[in-house]
């Protein structure tokens, strides 16, 4: 059985970013518009089985995470926070699969940046 490290990754990343961006808030429950800025939304988007054993247990999963950053200051601030998160996530063994600003159609005063990371979790 593979340990579920979702909360650990969320807390560790949030704490790392808080040391650089003191006002940053985060959550794992989607909100159309964050209550404060800057903000990090963290969710799991994949966790399919990998590395099955002969006794039908899982020794690994393909873990995929999506992290979205929001800022009401500037697109530059959002990118800066996303870059810091990317550096941290790659440093703990994740691969960056997607890294791009997102056009905010509903409110152009809020900048968004979307990242996706994956890792074989054993």
Tab-separated table of C-alpha atoms in Angstrom:
chain	number	residue	atom	x	y	z
A	1	UNK	CA	0.000	0.000	0.000
A	2	UNK	CA	1.274	3.431	-0.940
A	3	UNK	CA	1.054	6.166	1.701
A	4	UNK	CA	-1.206	9.100	0.762
A	5	UNK	CA	1.088	12.130	0.976
A	6	UNK	CA	-1.331	14.728	-0.453
A	7	UNK	CA	-1.700	16.749	2.770
A	8	UNK	CA	2.026	16.557	3.450
A	9	UNK	CA	2.878	17.956	0.006
A	10	UNK	CA	0.252	20.688	0.368
A	11	UNK	CA	1.453	21.773	3.833
A	12	UNK	CA	5.140	21.622	2.933
A	13	UNK	CA	4.680	23.685	-0.240
A	14	UNK	CA	2.460	26.229	1.514
A	15	UNK	CA	4.990	26.634	4.333
A	16	UNK	CA	7.838	27.059	1.853
A	17	UNK	CA	5.924	29.719	-0.073
A	18	UNK	CA	4.833	31.466	3.143
A	19	UNK	CA	8.490	31.964	4.029
A	20	UNK	CA	8.848	33.972	0.784
A	21	UNK	CA	5.363	35.478	0.383
A	22	UNK	CA	4.077	36.153	3.903
A	23	UNK	CA	0.506	37.052	2.962
A	24	UNK	CA	-0.113	33.959	0.845
A	25	UNK	CA	-3.156	31.860	1.725
A	26	UNK	CA	-3.964	28.421	0.413
A	27	UNK	CA	-6.648	25.798	0.250
A	28	UNK	CA	-7.649	22.427	-1.108
A	29	UNK	CA	-11.334	23.250	-1.630
A	30	UNK	CA	-12.190	25.083	-4.855
A	31	UNK	CA	-13.579	28.609	-4.585
A	32	UNK	CA	-14.653	30.601	-7.642
A	33	UNK	CA	-12.836	33.634	-6.246
A	34	UNK	CA	-10.378	33.386	-3.348
A	35	UNK	CA	-11.208	35.407	-0.242
A	36	UNK	CA	-7.697	36.883	-0.087
A	37	UNK	CA	-4.660	37.347	-2.318
A	38	UNK	CA	-2.195	35.988	-3.181
A	39	UNK	CA	-3.774	32.543	-3.040
A	40	UNK	CA	-2.797	28.955	-3.889
A	41	UNK	CA	-5.377	26.269	-4.778
A	42	UNK	CA	-3.955	22.749	-4.503
A	43	UNK	CA	-5.694	19.607	-5.788
A	44	UNK	CA	-4.939	16.054	-6.842
A	45	UNK	CA	-5.809	15.320	-10.480
A	46	UNK	CA	-4.417	11.817	-10.822
A	47	UNK	CA	-3.438	8.816	-8.780
A	48	UNK	CA	-3.718	5.765	-10.955
A	49	UNK	CA	-2.016	2.569	-9.858
A	50	UNK	CA	1.469	1.646	-10.912
A	51	UNK	CA	3.959	-1.013	-9.883
A	52	UNK	CA	1.499	-3.768	-8.951
A	53	UNK	CA	2.956	-6.744	-7.149
A	54	UNK	CA	2.274	-10.427	-7.793
A	55	UNK	CA	0.070	-10.445	-4.674
A	56	UNK	CA	-2.190	-7.727	-6.146
A	57	UNK	CA	-1.000	-4.853	-3.982
A	58	UNK	CA	0.169	-1.474	-5.191
A	59	UNK	CA	3.753	-0.491	-4.617
A	60	UNK	CA	3.354	2.803	-6.436
A	61	UNK	CA	0.958	5.317	-7.959
A	62	UNK	CA	1.307	7.937	-10.662
A	63	UNK	CA	0.489	10.986	-8.535
A	64	UNK	CA	-0.548	14.149	-10.359
A	65	UNK	CA	-1.174	17.516	-8.703
A	66	UNK	CA	-2.616	20.749	-10.048
A	67	UNK	CA	-1.726	24.006	-8.335
A	68	UNK	CA	-3.330	27.301	-9.319
A	69	UNK	CA	-2.079	30.661	-8.130
A	70	UNK	CA	-4.088	33.885	-7.909
A	71	UNK	CA	-3.057	37.511	-7.429
A	72	UNK	CA	-4.941	40.773	-7.569
A	73	UNK	CA	-1.687	42.764	-7.869
A	74	UNK	CA	-0.101	41.657	-11.128
A	75	UNK	CA	0.552	38.806	-13.501
A	76	UNK	CA	4.211	39.202	-12.582
A	77	UNK	CA	3.530	38.411	-8.922
A	78	UNK	CA	1.511	35.328	-9.883
A	79	UNK	CA	4.318	34.066	-12.132
A	80	UNK	CA	6.908	34.730	-9.434
A	81	UNK	CA	4.984	32.618	-6.895
A	82	UNK	CA	4.410	29.867	-9.486
A	83	UNK	CA	8.148	29.821	-10.266
A	84	UNK	CA	8.956	29.429	-6.565
A	85	UNK	CA	6.468	26.556	-6.330
A	86	UNK	CA	7.960	24.933	-9.421
A	87	UNK	CA	11.448	25.126	-7.955
A	88	UNK	CA	10.223	23.539	-4.719
A	89	UNK	CA	8.180	20.765	-6.361
A	90	UNK	CA	10.964	19.787	-8.786
A	91	UNK	CA	13.350	19.804	-5.820
A	92	UNK	CA	11.279	17.120	-4.068
A	93	UNK	CA	11.140	14.878	-7.112
A	94	UNK	CA	8.123	16.033	-9.122
A	95	UNK	CA	8.154	16.640	-12.871
A	96	UNK	CA	6.557	19.877	-14.090
A	97	UNK	CA	4.017	18.870	-16.764
A	98	UNK	CA	2.303	22.226	-17.314
A	99	UNK	CA	3.279	25.801	-16.477
A	100	UNK	CA	1.237	28.638	-17.959
A	101	UNK	CA	-0.729	31.793	-17.165
A	102	UNK	CA	-4.496	31.452	-17.439
A	103	UNK	CA	-6.757	34.124	-18.850
A	104	UNK	CA	-9.345	35.088	-16.271
A	105	UNK	CA	-12.496	35.697	-18.298
A	106	UNK	CA	-14.777	36.370	-15.315
A	107	UNK	CA	-12.531	38.971	-13.616
A	108	UNK	CA	-9.579	40.447	-15.473
A	109	UNK	CA	-8.329	42.177	-12.301
A	110	UNK	CA	-7.283	38.768	-10.912
A	111	UNK	CA	-4.246	37.109	-12.469
A	112	UNK	CA	-4.080	33.317	-12.521
A	113	UNK	CA	-1.264	30.868	-13.182
A	114	UNK	CA	-1.758	27.122	-13.574
A	115	UNK	CA	0.846	24.440	-12.862
A	116	UNK	CA	0.683	20.651	-12.973
A	117	UNK	CA	3.177	18.209	-11.507
A	118	UNK	CA	3.533	14.433	-11.567
A	119	UNK	CA	5.604	11.852	-9.749
A	120	UNK	CA	5.799	8.098	-9.366
A	121	UNK	CA	5.011	7.757	-5.680
A	122	UNK	CA	6.305	4.572	-4.033
